[in-house]
PDB file of C-alpha atoms and ligand atoms in Angstrom:
ATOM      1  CA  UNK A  12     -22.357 -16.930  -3.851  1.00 94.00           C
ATOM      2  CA  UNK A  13     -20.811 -20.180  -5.119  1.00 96.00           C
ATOM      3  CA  UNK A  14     -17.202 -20.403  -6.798  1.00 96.00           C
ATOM      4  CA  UNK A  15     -14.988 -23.388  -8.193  1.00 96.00           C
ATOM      5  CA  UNK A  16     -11.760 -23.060 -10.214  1.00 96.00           C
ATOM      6  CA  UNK A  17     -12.577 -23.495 -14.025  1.00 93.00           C
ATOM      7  CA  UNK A  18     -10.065 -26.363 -14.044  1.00 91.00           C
ATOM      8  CA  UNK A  19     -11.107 -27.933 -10.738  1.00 90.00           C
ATOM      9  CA  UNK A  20     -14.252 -30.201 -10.205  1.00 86.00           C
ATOM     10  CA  UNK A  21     -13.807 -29.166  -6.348  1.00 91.00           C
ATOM     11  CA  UNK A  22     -15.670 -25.980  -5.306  1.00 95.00           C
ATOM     12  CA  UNK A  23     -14.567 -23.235  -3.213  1.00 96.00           C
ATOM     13  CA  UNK A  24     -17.519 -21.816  -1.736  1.00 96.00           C
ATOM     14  CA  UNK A  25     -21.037 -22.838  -2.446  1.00 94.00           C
ATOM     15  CA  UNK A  26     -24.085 -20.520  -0.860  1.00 91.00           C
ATOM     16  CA  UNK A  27     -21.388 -18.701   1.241  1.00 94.00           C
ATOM     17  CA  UNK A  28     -22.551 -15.515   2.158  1.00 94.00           C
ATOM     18  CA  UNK A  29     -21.189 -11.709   3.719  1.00 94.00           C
ATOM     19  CA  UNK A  30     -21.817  -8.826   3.971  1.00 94.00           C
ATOM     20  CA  UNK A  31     -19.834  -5.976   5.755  1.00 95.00           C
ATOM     21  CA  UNK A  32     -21.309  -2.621   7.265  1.00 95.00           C
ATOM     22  CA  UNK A  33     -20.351   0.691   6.099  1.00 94.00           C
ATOM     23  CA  UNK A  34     -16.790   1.805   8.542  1.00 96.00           C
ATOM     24  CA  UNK A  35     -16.706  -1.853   9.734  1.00 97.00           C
ATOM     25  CA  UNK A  36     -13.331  -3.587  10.420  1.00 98.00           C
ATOM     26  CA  UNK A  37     -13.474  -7.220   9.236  1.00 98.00           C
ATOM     27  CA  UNK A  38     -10.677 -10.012  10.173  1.00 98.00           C
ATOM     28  CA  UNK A  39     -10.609 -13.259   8.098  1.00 97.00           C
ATOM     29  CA  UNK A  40      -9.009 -15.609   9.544  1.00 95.00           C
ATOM     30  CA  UNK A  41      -8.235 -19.204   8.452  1.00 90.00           C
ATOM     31  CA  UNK A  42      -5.770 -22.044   7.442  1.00 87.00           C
ATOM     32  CA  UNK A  43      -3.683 -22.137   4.033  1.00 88.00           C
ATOM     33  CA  UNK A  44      -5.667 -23.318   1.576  1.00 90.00           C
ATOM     34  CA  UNK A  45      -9.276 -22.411   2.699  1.00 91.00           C
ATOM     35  CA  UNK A  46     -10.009 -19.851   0.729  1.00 94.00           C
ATOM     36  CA  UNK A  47      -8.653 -16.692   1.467  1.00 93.00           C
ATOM     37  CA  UNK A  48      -7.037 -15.323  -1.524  1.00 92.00           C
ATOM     38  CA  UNK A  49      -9.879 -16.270  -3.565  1.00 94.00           C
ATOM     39  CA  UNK A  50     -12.587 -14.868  -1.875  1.00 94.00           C
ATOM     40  CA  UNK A  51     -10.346 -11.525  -1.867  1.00 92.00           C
ATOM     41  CA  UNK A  52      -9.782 -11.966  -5.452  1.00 91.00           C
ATOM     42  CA  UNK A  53     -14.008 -12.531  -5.838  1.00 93.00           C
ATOM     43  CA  UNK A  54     -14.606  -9.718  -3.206  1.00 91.00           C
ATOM     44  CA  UNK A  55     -12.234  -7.181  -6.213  1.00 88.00           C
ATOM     45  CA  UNK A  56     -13.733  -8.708  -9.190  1.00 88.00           C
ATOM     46  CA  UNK A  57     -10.893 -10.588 -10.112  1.00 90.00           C
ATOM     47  CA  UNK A  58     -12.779 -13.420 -10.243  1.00 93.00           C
ATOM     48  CA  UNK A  59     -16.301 -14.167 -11.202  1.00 93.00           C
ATOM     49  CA  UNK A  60     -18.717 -16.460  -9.000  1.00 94.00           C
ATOM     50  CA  UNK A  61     -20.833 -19.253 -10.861  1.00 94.00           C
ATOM     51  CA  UNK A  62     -23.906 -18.449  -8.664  1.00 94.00           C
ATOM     52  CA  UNK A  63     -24.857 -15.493  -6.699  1.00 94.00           C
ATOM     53  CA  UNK A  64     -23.431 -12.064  -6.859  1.00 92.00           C
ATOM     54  CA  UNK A  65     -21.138  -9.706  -5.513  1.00 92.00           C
ATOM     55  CA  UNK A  66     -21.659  -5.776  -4.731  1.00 91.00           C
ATOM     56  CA  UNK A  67     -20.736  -2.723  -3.586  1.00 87.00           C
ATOM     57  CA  UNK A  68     -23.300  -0.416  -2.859  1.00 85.00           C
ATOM     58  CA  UNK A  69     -25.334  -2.320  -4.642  1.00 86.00           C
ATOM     59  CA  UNK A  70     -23.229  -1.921  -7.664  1.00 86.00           C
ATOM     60  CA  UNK A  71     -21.638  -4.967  -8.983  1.00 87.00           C
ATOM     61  CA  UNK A  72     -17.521  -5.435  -8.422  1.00 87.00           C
ATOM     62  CA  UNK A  73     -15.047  -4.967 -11.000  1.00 81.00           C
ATOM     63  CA  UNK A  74     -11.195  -4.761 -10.814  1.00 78.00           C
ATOM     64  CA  UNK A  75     -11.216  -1.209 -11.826  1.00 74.00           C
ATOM     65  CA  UNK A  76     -14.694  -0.446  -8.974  1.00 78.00           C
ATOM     66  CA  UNK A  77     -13.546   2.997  -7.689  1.00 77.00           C
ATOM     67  CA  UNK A  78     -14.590   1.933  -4.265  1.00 84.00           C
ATOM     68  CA  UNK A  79     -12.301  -0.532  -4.062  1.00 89.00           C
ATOM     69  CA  UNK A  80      -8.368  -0.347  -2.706  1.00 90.00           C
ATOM     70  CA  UNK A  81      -6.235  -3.509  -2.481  1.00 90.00           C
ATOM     71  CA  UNK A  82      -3.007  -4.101   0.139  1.00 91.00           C
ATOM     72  CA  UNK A  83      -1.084  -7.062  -0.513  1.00 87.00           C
ATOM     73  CA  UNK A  84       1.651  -9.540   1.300  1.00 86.00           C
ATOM     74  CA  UNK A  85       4.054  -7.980  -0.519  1.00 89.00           C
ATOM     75  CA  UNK A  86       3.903  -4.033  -1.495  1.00 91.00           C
ATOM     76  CA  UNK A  87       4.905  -4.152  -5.142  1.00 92.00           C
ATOM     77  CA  UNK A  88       6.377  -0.796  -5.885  1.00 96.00           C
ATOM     78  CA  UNK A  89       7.529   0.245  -9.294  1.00 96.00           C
ATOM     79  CA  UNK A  90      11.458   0.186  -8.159  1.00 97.00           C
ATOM     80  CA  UNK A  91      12.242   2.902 -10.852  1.00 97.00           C
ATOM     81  CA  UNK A  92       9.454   5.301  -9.153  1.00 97.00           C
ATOM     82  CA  UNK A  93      10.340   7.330  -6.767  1.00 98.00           C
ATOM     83  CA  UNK A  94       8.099   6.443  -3.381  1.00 98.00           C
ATOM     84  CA  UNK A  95       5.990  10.009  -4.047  1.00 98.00           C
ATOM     85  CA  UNK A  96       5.700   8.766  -7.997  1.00 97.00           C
ATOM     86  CA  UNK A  97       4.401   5.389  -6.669  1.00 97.00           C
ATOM     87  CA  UNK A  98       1.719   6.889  -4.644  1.00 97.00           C
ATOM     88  CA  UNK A  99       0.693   9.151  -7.376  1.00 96.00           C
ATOM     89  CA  UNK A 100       0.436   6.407 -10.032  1.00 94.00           C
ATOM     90  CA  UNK A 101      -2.718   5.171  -9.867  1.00 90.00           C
ATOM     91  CA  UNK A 102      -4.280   8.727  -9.646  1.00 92.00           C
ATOM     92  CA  UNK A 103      -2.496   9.627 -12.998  1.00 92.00           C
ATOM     93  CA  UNK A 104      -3.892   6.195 -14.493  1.00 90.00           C
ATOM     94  CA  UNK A 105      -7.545   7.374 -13.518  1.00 86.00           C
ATOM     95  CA  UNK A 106      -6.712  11.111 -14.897  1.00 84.00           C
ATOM     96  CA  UNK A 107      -7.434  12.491 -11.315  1.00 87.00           C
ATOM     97  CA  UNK A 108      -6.572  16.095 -11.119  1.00 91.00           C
ATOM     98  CA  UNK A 109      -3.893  18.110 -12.621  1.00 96.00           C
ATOM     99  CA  UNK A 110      -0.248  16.097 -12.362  1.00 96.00           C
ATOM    100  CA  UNK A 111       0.631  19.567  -9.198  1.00 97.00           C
ATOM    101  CA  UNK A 112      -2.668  17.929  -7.401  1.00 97.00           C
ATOM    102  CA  UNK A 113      -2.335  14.733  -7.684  1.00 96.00           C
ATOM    103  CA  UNK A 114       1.503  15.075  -6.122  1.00 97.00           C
ATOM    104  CA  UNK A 115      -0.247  17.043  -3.249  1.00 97.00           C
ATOM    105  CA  UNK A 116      -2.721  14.359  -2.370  1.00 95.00           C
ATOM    106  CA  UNK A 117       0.178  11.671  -2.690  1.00 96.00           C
ATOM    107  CA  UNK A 118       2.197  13.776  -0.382  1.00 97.00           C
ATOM    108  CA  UNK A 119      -0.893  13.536   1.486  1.00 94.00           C
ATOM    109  CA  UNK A 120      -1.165  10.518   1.675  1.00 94.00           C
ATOM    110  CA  UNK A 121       2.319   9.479   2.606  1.00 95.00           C
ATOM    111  CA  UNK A 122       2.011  12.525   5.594  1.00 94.00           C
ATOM    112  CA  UNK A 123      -0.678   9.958   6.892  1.00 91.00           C
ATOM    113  CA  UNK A 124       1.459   7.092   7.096  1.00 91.00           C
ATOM    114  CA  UNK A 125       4.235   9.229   8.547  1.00 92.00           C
ATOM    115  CA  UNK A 126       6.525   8.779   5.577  1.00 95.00           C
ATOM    116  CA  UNK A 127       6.239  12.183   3.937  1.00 95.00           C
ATOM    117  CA  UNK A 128      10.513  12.966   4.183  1.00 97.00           C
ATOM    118  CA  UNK A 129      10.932   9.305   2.089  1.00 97.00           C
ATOM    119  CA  UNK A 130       8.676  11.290  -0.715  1.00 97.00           C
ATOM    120  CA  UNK A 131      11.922  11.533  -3.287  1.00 98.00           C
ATOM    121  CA  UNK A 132      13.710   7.925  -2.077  1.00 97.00           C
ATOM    122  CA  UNK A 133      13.749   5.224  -4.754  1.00 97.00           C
ATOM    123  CA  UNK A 134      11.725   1.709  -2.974  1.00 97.00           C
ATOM    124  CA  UNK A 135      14.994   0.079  -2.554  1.00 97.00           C
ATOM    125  CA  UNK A 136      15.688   2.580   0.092  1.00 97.00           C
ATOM    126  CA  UNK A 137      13.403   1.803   1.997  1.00 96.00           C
ATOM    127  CA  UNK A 138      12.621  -0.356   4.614  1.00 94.00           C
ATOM    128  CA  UNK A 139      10.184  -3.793   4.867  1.00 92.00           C
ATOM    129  CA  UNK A 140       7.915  -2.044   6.362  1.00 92.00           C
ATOM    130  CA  UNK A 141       8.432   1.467   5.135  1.00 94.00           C
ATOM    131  CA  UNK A 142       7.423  -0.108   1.846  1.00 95.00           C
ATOM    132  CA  UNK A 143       4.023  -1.690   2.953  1.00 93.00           C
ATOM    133  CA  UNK A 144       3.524   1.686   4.391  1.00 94.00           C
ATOM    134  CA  UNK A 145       3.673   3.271   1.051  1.00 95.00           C
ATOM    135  CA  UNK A 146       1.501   0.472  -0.303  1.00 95.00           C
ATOM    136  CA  UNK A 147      -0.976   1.515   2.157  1.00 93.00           C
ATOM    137  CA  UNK A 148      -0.540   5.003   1.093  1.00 94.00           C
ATOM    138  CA  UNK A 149      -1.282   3.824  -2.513  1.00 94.00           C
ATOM    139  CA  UNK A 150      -4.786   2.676  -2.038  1.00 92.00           C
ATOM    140  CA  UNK A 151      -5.459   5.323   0.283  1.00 92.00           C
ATOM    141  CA  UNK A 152      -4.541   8.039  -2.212  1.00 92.00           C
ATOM    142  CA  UNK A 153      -7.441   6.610  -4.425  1.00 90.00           C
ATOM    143  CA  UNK A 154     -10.201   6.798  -1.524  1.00 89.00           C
ATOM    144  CA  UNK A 155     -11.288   3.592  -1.710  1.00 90.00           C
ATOM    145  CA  UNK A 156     -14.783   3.189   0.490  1.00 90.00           C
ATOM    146  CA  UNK A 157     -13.568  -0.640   1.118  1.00 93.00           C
ATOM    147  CA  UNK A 158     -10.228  -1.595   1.519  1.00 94.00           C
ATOM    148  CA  UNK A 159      -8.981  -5.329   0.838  1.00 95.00           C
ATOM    149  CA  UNK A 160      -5.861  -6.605   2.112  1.00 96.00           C
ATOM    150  CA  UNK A 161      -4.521  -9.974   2.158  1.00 94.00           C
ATOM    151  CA  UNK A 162      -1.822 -10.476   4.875  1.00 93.00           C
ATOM    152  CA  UNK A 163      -0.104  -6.966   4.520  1.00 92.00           C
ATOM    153  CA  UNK A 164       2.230  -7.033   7.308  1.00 91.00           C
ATOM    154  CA  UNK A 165       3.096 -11.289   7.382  1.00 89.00           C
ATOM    155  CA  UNK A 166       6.286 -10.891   6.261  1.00 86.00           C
ATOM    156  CA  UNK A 167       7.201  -8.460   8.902  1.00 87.00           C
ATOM    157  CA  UNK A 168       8.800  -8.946  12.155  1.00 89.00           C
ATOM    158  CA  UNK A 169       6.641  -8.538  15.314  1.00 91.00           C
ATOM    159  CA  UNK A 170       7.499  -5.548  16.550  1.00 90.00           C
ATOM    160  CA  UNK A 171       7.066  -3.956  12.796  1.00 88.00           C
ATOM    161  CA  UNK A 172       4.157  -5.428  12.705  1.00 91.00           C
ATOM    162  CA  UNK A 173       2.663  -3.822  15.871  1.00 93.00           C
ATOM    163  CA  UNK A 174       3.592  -0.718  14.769  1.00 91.00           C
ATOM    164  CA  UNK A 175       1.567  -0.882  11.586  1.00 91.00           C
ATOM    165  CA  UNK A 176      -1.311  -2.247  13.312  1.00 95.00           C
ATOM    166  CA  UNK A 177      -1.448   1.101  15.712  1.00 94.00           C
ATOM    167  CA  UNK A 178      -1.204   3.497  12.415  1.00 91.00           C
ATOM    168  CA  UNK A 179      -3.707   1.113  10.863  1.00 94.00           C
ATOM    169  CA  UNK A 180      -6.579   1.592  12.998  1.00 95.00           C
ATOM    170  CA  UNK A 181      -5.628   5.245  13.508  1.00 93.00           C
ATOM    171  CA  UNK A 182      -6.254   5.437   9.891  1.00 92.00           C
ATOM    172  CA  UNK A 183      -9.084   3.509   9.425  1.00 94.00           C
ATOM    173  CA  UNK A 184     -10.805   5.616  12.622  1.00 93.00           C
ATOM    174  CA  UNK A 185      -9.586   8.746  10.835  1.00 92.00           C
ATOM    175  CA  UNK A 186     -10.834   7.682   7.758  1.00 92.00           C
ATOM    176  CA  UNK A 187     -14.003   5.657   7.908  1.00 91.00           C
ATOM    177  CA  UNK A 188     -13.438   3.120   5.180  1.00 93.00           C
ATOM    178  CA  UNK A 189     -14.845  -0.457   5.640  1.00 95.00           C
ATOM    179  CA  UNK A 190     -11.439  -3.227   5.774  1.00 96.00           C
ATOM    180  CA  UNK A 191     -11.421  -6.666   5.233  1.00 97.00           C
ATOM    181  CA  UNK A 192      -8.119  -8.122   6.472  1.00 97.00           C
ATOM    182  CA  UNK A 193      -7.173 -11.479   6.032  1.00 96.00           C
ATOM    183  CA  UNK A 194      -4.436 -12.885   8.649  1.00 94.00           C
ATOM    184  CA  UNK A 195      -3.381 -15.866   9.622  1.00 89.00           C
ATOM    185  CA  UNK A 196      -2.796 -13.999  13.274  1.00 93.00           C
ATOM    186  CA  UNK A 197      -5.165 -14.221  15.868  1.00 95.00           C
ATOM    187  CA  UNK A 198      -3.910 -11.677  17.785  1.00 96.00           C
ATOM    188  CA  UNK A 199      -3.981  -9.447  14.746  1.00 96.00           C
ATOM    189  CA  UNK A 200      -7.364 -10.548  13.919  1.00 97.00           C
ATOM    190  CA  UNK A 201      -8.601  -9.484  17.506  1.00 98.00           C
ATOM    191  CA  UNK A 202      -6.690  -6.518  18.498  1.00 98.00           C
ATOM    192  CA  UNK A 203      -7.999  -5.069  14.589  1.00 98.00           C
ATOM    193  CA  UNK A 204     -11.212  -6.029  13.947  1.00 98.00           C
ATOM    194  CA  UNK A 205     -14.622  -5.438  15.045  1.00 98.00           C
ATOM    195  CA  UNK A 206     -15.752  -9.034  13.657  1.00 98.00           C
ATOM    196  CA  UNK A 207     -13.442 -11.590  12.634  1.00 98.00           C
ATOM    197  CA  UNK A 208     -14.722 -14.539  10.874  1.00 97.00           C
ATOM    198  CA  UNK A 209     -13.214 -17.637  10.391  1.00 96.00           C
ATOM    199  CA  UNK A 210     -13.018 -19.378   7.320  1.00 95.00           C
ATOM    200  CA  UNK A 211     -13.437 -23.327   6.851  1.00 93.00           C
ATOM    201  CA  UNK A 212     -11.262 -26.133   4.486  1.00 91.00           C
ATOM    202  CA  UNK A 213     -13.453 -25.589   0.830  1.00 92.00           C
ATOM    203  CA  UNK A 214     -16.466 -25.806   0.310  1.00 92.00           C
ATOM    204  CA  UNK A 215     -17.397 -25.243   4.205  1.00 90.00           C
ATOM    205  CA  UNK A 216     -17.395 -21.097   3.602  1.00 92.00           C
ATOM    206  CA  UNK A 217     -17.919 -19.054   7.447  1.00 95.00           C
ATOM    207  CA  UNK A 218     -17.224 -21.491  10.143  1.00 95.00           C
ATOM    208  CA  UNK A 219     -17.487 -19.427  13.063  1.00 95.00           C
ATOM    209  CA  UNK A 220     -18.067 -15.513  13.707  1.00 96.00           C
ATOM    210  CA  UNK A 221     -17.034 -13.683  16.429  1.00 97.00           C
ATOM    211  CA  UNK A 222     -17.658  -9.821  17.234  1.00 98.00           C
ATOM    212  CA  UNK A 223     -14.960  -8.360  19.339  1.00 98.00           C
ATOM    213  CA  UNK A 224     -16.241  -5.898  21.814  1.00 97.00           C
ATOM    214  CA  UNK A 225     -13.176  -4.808  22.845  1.00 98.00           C
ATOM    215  CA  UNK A 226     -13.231  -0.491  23.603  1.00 97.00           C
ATOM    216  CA  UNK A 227     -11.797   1.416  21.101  1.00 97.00           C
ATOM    217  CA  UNK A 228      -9.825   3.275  20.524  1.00 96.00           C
ATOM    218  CA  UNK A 229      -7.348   0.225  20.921  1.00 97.00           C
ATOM    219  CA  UNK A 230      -3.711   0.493  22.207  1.00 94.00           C
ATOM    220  CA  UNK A 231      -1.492  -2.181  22.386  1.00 95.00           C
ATOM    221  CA  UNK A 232      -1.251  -2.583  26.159  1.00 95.00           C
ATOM    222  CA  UNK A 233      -4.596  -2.245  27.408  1.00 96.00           C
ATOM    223  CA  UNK A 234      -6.475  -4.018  24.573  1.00 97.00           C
ATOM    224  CA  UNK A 235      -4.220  -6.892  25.375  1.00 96.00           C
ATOM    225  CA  UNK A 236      -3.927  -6.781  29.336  1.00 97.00           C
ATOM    226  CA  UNK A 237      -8.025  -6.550  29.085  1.00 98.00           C
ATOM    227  CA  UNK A 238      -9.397 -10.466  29.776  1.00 98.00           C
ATOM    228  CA  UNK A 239     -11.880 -10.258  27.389  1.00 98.00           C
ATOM    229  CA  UNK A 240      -8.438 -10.499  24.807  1.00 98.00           C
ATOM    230  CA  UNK A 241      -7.571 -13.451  26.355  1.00 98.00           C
ATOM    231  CA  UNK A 242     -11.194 -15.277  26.502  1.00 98.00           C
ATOM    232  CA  UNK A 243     -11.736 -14.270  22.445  1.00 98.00           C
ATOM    233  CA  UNK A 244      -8.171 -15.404  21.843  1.00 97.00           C
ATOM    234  CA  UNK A 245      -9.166 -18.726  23.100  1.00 97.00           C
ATOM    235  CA  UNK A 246     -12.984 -19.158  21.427  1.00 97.00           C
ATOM    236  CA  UNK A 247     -10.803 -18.292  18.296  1.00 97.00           C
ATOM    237  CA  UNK A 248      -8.125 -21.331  18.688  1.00 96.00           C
ATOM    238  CA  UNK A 249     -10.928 -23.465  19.353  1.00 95.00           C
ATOM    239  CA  UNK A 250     -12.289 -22.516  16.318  1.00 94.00           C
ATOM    240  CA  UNK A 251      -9.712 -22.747  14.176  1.00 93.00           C
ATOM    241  CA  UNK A 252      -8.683 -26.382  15.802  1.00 92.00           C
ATOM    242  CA  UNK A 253     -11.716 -27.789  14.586  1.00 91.00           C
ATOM    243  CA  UNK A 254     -11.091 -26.099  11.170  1.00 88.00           C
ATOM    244  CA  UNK A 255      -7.319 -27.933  11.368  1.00 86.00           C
ATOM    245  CA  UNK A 256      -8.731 -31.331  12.823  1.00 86.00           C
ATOM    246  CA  UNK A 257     -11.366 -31.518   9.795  1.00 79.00           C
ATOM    247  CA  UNK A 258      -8.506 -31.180   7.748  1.00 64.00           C
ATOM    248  CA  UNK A 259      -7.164 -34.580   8.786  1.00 60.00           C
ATOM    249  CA  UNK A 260      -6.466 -37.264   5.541  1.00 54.00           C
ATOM    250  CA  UNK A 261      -9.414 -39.438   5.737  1.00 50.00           C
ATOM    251  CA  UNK A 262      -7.720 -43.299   6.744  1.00 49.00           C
TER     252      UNK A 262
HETATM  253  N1  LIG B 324      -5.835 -20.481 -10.007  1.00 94.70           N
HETATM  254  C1  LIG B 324      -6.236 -21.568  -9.330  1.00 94.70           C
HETATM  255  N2  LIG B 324      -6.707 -22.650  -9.982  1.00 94.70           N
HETATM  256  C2  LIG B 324      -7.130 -23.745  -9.323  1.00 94.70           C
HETATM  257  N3  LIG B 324      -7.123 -23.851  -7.983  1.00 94.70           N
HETATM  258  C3  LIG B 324      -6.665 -22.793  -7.276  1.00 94.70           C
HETATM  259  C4  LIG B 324      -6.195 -21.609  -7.909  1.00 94.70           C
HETATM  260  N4  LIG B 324      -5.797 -20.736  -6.951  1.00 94.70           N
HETATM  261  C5  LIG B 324      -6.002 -21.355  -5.762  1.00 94.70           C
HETATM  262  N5  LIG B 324      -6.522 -22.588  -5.962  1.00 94.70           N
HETATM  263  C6  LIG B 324      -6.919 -23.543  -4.905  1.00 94.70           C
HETATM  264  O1  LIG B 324      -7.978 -22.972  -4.162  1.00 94.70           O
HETATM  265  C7  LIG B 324      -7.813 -23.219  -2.770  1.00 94.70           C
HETATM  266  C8  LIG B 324      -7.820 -21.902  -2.014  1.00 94.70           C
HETATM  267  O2  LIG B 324      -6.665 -21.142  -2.369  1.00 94.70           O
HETATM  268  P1  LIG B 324      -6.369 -19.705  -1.760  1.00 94.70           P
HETATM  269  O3  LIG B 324      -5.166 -19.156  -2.418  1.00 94.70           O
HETATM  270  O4  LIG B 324      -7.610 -18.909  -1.809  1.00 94.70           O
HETATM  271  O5  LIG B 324      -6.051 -20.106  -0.233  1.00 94.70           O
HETATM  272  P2  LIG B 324      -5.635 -19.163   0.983  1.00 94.70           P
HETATM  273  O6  LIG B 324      -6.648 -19.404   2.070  1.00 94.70           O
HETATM  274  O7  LIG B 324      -5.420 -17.786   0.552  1.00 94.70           O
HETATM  275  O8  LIG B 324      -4.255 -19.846   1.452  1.00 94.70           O
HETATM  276  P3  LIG B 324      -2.914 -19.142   2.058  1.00 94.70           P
HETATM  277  O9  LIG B 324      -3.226 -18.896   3.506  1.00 94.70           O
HETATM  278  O10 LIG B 324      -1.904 -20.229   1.884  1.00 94.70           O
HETATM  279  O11 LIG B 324      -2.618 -17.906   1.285  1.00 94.70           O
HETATM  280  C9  LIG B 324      -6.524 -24.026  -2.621  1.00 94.70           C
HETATM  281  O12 LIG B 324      -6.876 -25.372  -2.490  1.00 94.70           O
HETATM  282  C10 LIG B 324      -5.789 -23.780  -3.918  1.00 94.70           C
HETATM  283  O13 LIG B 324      -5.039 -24.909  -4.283  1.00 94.70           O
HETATM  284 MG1  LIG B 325      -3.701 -16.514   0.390  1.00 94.70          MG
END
């Protein structure tokens, strides 16, 4: 697949190529700038590439793809929803059920991300995190088969953070849906992901892949006290230093 902005003689990717298995846990990882976004925004259907094609099951992408669930930085919640009404919205804007089942797979949902007593709560009331939570719950609630997210929990503090990584895989283990996360974390990228690739300055595309063999299930401890963490944390920095150092102005 090749991409370039309309607008910009530079291209993003040119013969850049993926492909992600059925239930498999992807991590992007990669500097500002590289790439990220767009190939998220390509990967939804957003955006169209110039050469090559994009699928799903063999059936090409398109914003509105059924199979397809998005999770962004930030959760974007209709404020004058209440958090059960926000889950439930985009099953009423696909006509899913009758309005009583589509609240009881909302409620479902949000049971899943352990925030069923916030079900009546306006957004505001909610916490940072409580919020991306209900996000979460928002693309689940359509059963996406693969689930994009771009930096979901970046804006949240560490500890937050950690927390939503645990529920995260206990969902996507629960679940089976195939994830590509993008993070600028390599910790995150590891202690997630059964592959993480890392993404190059444009038009360089995959720079490096690395599968993580770590055992799952994961917890936060073990995965982290186990040296193979520490060895893939390291092959990763490399990586990504030679990413950063190509990235120096030319004199
Ligand atoms: N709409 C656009 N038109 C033209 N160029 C764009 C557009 N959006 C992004 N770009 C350029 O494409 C490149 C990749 O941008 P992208 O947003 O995908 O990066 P990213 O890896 O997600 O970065 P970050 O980590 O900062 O979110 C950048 O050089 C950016 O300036
Ligand atoms: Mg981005």
């Amino acid at each position: 697949m090749g991409f370039a902005y309309p607008d910009s003689r530079r291209s993003i990717f040119e013969k850049f190529s993926l492909e992600a298995l059925p239930g498999e846990f992807v991590a992007i990882l990669g500097p500002s700038g590289c790439g990220k976004s767009t190939l998220l925004n390509l990967l939804s259907g957003f955006l169209r590439p110039q050469s090559g094609h994009i699928t799903i099951d063999g059936a090409p992408v398109a914003p509105e793809h059924p199979a397809l669930g998005y999770v962004f930085q930030s959760p974007n919640l209709f404020p004058w929803l209440s958090v059960l009404e926000n889950v439930r919205f985009g099953l009423r804007m696909n006509s899913r059920g009758s309005p009583q089942e589509q609240r009881a797979i909302a409620l479902h949902f949000l049971r899943l991300v352990g925030l069923e007593e916030k079900a009546e709560e306006p957004p505001h009331r909610l916490s940072g995190g409580q919020r991306q939570r209900v996000a979460l719950a928002r693309s689940l609630a359509l059963e996406p088969r693969l689930l994009l997210m771009d930096e979901p929990f970046a804006a949240l503090d560490a500890m937050t953070r950690s927390a939503l990584n645990d529920e995260l895989l206990r969902i996507w283990s629960s679940l089976g849906k195939t994830v590509l996360f993008i993070t600028h974390d390599i910790d995150e990228a590891i202690y997630l992901a059964d592959r993480v690739l890392v993404l190059g300055l444009p038009p360089t595309g995959i720079t490096a892949e690395v599968t993580i063999d770590l055992p799952r299930p994961r917890d936060q401890r073990d995965t982290r006290a186990n040296p193979l963490f520490a060895q893939l944390r390291e092959r990763l920095a490399e990586k990504i230093a030679v990413v950063m150092t190509s990235n120096q102005p030319a004199t």
